[in-house]
Coordinates of C-alpha atoms and ligand atoms in Angstrom, one line a residue:
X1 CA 19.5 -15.6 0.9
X2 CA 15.9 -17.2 0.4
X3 CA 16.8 -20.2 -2.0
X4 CA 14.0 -21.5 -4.2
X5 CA 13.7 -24.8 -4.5
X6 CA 10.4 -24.2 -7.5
X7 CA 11.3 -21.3 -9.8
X8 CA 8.0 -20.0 -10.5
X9 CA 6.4 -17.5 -12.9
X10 CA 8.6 -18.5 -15.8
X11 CA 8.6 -16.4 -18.9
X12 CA 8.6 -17.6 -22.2
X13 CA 11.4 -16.4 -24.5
X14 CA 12.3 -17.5 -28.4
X15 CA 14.6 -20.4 -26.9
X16 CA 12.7 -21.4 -23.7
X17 CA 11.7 -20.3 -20.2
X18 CA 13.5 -17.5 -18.4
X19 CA 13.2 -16.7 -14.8
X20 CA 12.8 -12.8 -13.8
X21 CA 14.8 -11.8 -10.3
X22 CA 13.8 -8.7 -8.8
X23 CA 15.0 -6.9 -5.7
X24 CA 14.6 -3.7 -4.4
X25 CA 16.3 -0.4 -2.7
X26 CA 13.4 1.3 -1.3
X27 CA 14.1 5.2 -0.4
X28 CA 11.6 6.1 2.2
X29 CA 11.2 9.8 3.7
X30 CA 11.4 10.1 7.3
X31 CA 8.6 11.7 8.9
X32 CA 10.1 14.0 11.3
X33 CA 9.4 17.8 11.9
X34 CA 13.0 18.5 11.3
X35 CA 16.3 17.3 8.9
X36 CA 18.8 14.7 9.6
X37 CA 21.4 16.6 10.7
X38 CA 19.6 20.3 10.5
X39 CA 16.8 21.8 12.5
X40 CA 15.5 23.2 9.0
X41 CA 11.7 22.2 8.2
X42 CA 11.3 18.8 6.7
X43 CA 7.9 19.4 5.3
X44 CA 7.3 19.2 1.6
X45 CA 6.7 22.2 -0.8
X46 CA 7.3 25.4 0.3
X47 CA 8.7 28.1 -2.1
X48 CA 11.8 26.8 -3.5
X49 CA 15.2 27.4 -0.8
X50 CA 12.6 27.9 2.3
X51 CA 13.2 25.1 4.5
X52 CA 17.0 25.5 4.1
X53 CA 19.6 25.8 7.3
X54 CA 23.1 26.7 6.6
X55 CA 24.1 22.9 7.1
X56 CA 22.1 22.2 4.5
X57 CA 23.3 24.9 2.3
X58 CA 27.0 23.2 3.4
X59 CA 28.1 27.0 4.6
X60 CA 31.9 26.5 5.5
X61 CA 32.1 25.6 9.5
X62 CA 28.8 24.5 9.6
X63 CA 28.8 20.8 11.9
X64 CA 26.2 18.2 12.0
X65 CA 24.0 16.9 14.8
X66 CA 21.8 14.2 14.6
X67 CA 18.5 14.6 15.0
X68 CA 17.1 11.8 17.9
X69 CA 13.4 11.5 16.1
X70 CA 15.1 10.2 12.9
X71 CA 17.3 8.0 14.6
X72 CA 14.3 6.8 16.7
X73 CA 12.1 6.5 13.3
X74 CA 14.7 4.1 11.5
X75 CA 14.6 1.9 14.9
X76 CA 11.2 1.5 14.8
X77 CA 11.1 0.4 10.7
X78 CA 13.8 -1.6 11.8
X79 CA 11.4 -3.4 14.2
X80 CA 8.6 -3.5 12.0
X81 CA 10.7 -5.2 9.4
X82 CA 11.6 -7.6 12.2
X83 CA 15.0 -7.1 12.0
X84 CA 18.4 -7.3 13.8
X85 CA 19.0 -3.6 15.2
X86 CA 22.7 -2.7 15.2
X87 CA 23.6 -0.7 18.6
X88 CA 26.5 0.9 16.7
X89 CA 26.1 1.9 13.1
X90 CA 28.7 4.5 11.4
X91 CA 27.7 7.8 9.3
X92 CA 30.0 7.7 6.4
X93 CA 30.5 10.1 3.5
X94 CA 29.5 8.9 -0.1
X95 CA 31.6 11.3 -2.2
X96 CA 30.3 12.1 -5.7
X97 CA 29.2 15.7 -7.5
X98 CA 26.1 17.0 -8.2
X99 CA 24.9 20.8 -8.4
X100 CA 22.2 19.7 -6.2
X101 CA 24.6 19.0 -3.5
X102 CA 26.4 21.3 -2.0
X103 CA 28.6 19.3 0.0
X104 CA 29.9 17.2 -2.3
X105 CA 29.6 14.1 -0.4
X106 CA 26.4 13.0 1.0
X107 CA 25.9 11.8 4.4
X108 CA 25.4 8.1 4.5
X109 CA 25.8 4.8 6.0
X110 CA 27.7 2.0 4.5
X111 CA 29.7 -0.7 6.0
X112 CA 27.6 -0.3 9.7
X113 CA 23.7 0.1 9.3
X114 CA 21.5 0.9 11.6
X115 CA 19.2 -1.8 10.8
X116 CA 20.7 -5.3 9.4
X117 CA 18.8 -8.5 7.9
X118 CA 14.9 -9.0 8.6
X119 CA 12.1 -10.3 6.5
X120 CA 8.6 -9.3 5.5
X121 CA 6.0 -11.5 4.5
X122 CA 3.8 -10.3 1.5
X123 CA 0.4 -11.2 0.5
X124 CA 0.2 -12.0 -3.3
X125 CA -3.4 -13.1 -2.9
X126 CA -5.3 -13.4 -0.1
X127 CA -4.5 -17.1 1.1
X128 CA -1.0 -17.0 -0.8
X129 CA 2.0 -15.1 0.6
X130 CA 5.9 -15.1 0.5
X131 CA 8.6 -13.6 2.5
X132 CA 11.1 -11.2 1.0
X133 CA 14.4 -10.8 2.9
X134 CA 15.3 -7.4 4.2
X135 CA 19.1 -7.0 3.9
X136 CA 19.6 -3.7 5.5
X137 CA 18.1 -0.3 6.4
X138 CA 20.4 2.6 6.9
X139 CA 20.0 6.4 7.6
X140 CA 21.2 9.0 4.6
X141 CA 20.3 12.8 3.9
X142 CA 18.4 13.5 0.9
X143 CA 19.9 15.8 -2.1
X144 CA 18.5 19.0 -3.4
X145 CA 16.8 19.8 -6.8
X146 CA 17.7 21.2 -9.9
X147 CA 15.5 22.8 -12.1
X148 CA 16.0 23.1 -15.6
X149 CA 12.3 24.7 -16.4
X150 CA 12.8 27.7 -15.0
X151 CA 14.6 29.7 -17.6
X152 CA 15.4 28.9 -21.2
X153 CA 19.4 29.5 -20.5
X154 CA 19.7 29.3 -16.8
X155 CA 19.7 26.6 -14.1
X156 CA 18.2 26.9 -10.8
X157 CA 19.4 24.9 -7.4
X158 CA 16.0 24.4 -5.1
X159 CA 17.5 23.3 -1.5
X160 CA 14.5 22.5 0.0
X161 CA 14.9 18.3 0.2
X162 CA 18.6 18.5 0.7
X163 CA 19.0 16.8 4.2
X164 CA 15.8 15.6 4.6
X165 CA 16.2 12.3 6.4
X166 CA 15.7 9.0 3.9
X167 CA 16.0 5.1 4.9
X168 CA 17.3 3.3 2.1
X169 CA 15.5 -0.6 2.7
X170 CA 17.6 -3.1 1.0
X171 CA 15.6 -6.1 0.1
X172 CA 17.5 -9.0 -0.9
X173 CA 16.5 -10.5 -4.4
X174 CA 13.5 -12.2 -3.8
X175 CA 10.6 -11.4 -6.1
X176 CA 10.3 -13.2 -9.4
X177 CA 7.7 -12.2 -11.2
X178 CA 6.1 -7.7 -11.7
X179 CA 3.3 -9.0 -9.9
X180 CA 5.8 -9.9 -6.5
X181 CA 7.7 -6.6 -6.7
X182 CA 4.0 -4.8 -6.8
X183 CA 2.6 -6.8 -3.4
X184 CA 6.1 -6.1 -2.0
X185 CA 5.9 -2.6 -2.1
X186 CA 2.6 -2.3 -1.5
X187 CA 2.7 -4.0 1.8
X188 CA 6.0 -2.7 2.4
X189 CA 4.5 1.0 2.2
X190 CA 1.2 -0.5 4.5
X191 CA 4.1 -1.4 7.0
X192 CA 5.9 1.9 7.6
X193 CA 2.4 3.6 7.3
X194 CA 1.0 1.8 10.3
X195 CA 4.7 2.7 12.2
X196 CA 4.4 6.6 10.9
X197 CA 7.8 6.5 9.8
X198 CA 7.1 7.5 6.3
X199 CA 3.8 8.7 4.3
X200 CA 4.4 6.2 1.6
X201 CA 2.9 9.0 -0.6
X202 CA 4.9 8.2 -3.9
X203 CA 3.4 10.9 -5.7
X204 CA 5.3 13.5 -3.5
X205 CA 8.2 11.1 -4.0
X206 CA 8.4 10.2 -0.1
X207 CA 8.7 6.7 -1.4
X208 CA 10.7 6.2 -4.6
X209 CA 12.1 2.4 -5.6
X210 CA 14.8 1.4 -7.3
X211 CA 14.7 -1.9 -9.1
X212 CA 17.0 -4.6 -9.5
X213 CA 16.2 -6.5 -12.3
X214 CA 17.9 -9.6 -14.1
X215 CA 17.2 -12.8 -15.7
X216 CA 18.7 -16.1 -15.3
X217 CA 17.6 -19.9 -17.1
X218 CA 15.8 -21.6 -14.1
X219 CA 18.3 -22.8 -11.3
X220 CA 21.4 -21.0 -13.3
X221 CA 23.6 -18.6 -11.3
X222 CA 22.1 -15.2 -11.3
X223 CA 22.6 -13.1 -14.4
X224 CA 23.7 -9.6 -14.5
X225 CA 21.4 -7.0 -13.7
X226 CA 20.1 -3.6 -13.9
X227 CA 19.0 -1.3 -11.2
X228 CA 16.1 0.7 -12.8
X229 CA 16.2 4.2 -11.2
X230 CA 13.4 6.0 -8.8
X231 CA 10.5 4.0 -10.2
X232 CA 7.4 6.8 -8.6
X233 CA 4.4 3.9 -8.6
X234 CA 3.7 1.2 -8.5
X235 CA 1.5 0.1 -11.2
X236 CA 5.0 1.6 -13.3
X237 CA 7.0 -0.8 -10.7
X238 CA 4.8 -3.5 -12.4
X239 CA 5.5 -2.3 -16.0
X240 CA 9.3 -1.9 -15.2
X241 CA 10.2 -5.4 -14.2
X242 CA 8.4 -6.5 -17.4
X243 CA 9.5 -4.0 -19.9
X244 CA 13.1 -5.2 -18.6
X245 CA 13.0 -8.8 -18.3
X246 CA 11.9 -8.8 -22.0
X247 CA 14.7 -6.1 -23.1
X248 CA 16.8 -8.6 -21.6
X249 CA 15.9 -11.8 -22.6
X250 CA 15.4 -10.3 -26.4
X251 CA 19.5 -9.5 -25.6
X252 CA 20.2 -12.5 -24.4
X253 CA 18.5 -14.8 -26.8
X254 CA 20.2 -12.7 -29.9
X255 CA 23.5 -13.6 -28.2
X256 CA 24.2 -10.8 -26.4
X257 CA 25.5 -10.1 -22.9
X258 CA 23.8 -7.8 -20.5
X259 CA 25.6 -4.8 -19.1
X260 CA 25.1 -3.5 -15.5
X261 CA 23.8 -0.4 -15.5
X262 CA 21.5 2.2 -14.2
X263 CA 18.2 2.7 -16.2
X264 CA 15.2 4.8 -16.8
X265 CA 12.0 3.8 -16.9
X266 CA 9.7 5.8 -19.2
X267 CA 6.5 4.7 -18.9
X268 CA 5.1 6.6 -22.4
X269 CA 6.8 4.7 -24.3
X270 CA 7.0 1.3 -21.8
X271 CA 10.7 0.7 -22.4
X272 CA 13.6 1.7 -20.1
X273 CA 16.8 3.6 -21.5
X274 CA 20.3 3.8 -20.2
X275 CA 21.4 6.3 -17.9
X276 CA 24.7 5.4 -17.0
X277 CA 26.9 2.2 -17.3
X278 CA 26.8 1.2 -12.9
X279 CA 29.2 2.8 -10.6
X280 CA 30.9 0.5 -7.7
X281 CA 30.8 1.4 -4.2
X282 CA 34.8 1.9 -4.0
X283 CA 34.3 4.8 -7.0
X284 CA 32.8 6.7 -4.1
X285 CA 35.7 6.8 -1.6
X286 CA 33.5 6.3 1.2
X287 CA 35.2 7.2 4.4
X288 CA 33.3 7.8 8.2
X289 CA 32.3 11.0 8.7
X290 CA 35.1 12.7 11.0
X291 CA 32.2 15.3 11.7
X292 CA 29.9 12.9 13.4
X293 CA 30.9 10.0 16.1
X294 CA 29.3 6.7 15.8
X295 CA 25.9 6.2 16.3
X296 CA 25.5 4.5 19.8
X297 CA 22.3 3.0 21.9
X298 CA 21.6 0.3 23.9
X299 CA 19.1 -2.1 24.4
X300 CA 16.8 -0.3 27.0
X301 CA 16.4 2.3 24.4
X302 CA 15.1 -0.1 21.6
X303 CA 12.7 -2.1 24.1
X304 CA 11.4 1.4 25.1
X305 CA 10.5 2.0 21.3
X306 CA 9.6 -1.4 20.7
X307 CA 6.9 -1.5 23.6
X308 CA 5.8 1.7 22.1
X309 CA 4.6 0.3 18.4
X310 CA 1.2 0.0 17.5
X311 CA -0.1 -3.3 16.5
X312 CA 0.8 -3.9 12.9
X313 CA -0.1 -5.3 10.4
X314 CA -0.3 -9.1 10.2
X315 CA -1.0 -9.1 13.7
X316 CA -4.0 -7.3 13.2
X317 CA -5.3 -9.7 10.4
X318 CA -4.4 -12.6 12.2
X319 CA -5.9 -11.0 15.3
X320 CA -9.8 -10.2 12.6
X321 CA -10.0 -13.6 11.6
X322 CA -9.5 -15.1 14.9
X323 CA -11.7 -13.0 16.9
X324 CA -14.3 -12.0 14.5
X325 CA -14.0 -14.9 12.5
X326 CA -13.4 -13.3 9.3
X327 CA -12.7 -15.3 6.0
X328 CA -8.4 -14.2 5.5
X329 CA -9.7 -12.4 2.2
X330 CA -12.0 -9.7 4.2
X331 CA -9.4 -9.5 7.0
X332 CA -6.5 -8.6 4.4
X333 CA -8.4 -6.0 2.6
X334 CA -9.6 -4.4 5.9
X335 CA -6.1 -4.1 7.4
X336 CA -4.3 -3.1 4.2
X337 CA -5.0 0.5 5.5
X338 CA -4.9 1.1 9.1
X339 CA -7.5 3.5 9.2
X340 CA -10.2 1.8 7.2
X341 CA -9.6 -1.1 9.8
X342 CA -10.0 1.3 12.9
X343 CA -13.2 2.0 11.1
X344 CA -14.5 -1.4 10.9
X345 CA -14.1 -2.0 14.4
X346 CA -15.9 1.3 15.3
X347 CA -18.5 -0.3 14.0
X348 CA -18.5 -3.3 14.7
X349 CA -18.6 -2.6 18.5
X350 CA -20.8 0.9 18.2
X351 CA -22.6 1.1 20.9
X352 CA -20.9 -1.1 23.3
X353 CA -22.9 -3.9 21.1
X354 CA -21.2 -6.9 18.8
X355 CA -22.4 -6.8 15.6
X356 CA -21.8 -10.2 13.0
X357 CA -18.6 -9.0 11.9
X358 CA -18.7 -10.4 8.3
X359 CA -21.7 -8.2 7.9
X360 CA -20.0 -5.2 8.9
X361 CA -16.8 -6.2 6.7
X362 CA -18.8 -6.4 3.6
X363 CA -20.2 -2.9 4.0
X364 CA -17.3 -1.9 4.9
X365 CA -15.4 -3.2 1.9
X366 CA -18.6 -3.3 0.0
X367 CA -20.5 0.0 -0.5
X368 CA -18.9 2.4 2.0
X369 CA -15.7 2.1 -0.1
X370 CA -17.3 2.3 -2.8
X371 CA -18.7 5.2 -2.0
X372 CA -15.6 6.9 -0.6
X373 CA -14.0 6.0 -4.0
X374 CA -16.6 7.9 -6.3
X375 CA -15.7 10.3 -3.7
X376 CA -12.2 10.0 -4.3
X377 CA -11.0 9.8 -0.5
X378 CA -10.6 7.2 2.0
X379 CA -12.8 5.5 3.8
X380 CA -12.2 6.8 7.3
X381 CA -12.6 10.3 5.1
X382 CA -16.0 10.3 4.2
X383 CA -18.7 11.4 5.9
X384 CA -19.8 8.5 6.9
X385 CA -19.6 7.7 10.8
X386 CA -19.5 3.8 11.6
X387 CA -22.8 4.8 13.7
X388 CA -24.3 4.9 10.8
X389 CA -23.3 1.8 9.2
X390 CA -23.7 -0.3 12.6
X391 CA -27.2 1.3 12.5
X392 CA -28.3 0.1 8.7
X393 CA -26.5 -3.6 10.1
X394 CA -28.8 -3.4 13.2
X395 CA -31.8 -2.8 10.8
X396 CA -31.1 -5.7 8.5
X397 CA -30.6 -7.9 11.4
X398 CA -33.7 -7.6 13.6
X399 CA -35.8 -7.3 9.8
X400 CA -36.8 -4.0 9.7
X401 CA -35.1 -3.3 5.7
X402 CA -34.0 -5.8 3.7
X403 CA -30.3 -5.7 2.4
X404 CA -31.6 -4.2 -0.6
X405 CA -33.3 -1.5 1.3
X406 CA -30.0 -0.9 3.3
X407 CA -28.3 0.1 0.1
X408 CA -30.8 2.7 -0.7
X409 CA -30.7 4.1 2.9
X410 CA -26.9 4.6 2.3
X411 CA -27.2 6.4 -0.9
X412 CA -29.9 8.4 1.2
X413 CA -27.1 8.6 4.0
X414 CA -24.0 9.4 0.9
X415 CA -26.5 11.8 -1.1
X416 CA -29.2 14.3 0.6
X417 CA -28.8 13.4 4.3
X418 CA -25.3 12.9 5.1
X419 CA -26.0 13.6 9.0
X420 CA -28.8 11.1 9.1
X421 CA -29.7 8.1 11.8
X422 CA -31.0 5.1 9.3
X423 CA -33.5 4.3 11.6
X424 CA -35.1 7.4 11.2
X425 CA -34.4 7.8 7.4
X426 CA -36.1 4.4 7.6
X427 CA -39.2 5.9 9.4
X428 CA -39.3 9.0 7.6
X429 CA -39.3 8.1 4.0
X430 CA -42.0 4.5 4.9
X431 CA -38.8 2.4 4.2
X432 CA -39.8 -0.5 6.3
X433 CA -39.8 -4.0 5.1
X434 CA -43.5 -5.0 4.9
X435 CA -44.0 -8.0 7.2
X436 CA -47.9 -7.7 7.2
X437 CA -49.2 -10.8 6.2
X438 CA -52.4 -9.4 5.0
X439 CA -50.8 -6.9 3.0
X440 CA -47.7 -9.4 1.6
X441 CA -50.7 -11.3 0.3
X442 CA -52.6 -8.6 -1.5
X443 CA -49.8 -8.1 -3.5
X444 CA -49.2 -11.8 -4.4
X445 CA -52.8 -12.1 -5.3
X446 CA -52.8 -9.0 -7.3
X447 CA -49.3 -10.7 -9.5
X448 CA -51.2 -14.1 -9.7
X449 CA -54.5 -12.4 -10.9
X450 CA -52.5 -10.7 -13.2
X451 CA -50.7 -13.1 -15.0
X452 CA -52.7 -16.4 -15.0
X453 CA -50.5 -18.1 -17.9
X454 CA -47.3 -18.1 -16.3
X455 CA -49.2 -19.2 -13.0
X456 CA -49.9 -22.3 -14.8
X457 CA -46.8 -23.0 -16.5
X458 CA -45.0 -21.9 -13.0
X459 CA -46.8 -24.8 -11.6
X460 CA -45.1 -27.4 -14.4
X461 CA -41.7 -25.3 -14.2
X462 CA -40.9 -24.1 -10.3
X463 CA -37.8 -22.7 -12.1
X464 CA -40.5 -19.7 -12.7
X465 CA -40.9 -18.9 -9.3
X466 CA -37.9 -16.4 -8.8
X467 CA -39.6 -14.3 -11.8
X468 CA -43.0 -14.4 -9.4
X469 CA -41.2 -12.8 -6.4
X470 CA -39.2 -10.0 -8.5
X471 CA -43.0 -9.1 -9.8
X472 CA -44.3 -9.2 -5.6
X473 CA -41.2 -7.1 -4.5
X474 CA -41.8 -4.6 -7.3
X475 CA -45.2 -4.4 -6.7
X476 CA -44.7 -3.5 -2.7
X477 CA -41.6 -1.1 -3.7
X478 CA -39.0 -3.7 -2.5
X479 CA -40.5 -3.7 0.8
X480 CA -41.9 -6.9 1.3
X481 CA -39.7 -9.7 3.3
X482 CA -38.6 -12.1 0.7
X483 CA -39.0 -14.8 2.6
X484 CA -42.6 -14.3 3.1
X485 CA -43.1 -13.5 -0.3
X486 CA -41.3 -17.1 -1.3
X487 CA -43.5 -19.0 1.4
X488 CA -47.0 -17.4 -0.2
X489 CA -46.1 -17.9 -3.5
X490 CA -44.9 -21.3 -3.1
X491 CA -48.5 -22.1 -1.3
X492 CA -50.4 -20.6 -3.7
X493 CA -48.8 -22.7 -6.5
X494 CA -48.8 -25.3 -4.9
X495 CA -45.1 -25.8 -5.8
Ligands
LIG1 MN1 20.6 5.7 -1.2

């Protein structure tokens, strides 16, 4: 276990500080065509009891087999998470009833994961990261659904998710503050996105967390804690670990003791209930499976998988500020999604040609996501094709449109011509920055001629000057260079 030397992040309670301990059982969905242990249709939706097999349904005589993508998913997290991947792990049966699942055990793994201890490091801001431990990842079928909105006096039993194949990623307790648990998930669900082992869409419920909460004086033991139950965002992660921690402390400082138990977190009112005081492992009479043998591979098979990863990651920030020299703050935000950092490289070498990267990265992270947020999409989603942006960069840089030009051209390129080359919006619509002496002048004359008052006092107060160039760069519709426009003025001032 991670021992802090520093608690940090202290909360302040009625009788002094408090320290918050999070960790977290993550349940991420699979992405595989097919079940676990079923060749039914993993894919969400569907009318209710479509995408169900009569293993899934737990028909009597029905066996089994595992299915080789999941297996190979759950190896792959494993290495993303760098951690230790067990050649043997053990499918074990969790017993407990639910009318959602028809076998009456689910499918599981217990005392032999697939995956044991590994670590990720999470960035809380952009220069200041930590490293949660990972204590396990192991393979376990879904469970149905019940619904209860159906019919005023009946229940329903919707099949559909039971068997779907879930890794449950143990994290040891190593967040201490809402804030932690937030970036842990967050770059938790970045990781297993850039693997395509799960969606990470929590809205769909692919990735659900359960939270581990307790509170403890700083350096005491831990305290006792509450797991609160399928948390479905994570702004409501956030609010979780903070509603708790205070439900707690206000408990502990009034005397009391705290309970372990499961909890709900309902974010309308921001306070989490009781569910159910907490089960122990043995109250499930886990035994192995007798249907299925253990799970066996060697290492050949895992460096096969392992060659086979994409780059992930924190190797491809590391790899953006070494190579294109990025400040750590643009590399971060370009690499939290994988796509919207295949983008910025699209443009940044469109054209065979090498572009100043931190250009490219502000535009990027500037206006074109901007843009794809009014939009409500992502960046690699809108319409707009990294030729186009390498094109408005290429026009700034060899001083054909000023920057403030360029952002016009995109709303040109967002708005009424969403196919367009810039340079040709630029020539079409007379875009170009003015470099014309002659005609850089006439307007500077014109703004001196016109206001002869604040030309004198400009000369006592050069402060003024910046007011003097607004007036030029109106006057030529924002066209003229800037720089020229300063130089003239400054002349003709004599400042
Ligand atoms: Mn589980």
């Amino acid at each position: 276990m991670t021992i802090r030397t520093k608690p940090r992040n202290l909360i302040q309670g009625a009788t002094g500080d408090w320290e918050v301990i999070v960790g977290m059982e993550i349940h991420a969905q699979v992405v595989s065509r097919s079940k676990l242990f079923s060749g039914a249709s993993a894919t969400y939706g569907g009318e209710p009891n479509d995408h169900v097999s009569l293993v899934d349904a737990a028909m009597p005589g029905m066996l089994p087999v595992v299915n080789a993508e999941c297996v190979a998913q759950a190896v792959r997290t494993g290495l993303g998470l760098k951690a230790e991947i067990n050649h043997r792990s053990v499918f074990d049966r969790k017993n407990y009833f639910y009318p959602d699942l028809p076998q009456g055990y689910q499918i599981s793994q217990y005392k032999s994961p697939i995956v044991g201890e590994g670590t990720v490091t999470v960035e809380l801001t952009p220069t200041e990261s930590f490293t949660v431990g990972i204590e396990r990842l192991h393979l376990e079928q879904d469970a149905g659904k019940s619904l209860h909105d159906q019919s005023p006096t009946e229940s329903f039993v919707d099949l559909n998710r039971s068997g779907v194949a879930l890794m449950e990623i143990v994290s040891k307790p190593d967040m201490r503050s809402a804030d932690e648990a937030k970036a842990y998930v967050t770059k938790l669900r970045t990781i297993l996105r850039y693997l395509g082992t799960c969606d990470g869409n929590m809205e769909q419920g692919s990735l659900r967390a359960d939270v581990n909460v307790s509170v403890r004086r700083p350096g005491a033991p831990l305290g006792t804690r509450c797991e609160i139950k399928n948390v479905n965002s994570i702004r409501f992660i956030g609010q979780a670990v903070d509603t708790e921690a205070r439900r707690q402390i206000a408990v502990l400082e009034d005397g009391g003791a705290i309970a372990q138990e499961t909890r709900l977190f309902d974010p309308a009112r921001a306070e989490t209930r009781a569910m159910r005081s907490k089960e122990e492992a043995h109250d499930y009479r886990y035994f192995p499976d007798p249907d299925l043998l253990p799970l066996e591979f060697d290492q050949a098979y895992v460096d096969t998988l392992a060659n086979a990863l994409p780059e992930l990651p924190d190797a491809k920030r590391a790899r953006f500020i070494a190579d294109y020299h990025l400040p750590p703050y643009d590399a971060g935000v370009l690499v939290a999604d994988r796509e919207t950092a295949d983008f910025f490289e699209a443009c940044v070498g469109y054209g065979g040609a090498s572009r100043d990267a931190k250009a490219v990265a502000n535009w990027v992270n500037g206006d074109v996501a901007a843009s794809a947020n009014a939009e409500g999409v992502a960046v690699h989603a809108t319409h707009l094709q990294p030729a186009q942006i390498a094109g408005l960069v290429d026009l700034i840089a060899d001083g054909t449109i000023s920057g403030k030009i360029a952002k016009d051209v995109l709303a040109i390129l967002v708005s009424d011509e969403k196919d367009g080359d810039p340079r040709a919006v630029v020539e079409t619509r007379g875009l170009k920055q003015v470099t014309d002496a002659g005609a850089i002048e006439q307007a500077v004359d014109a703004i001196l001629a016109a206001n002869v008052a604040k030309a004198e006092q400009a000369r006592a107060k050069p402060g003024m000057l910046g007011w003097f160039v607004g007036q030029v760069m109106k006057e030529t519709g924002g066209k003229a260079n800037p720089q020229s426009v300063n130089a003239l003025l400054r002349e003709k001032l004599g400042i």
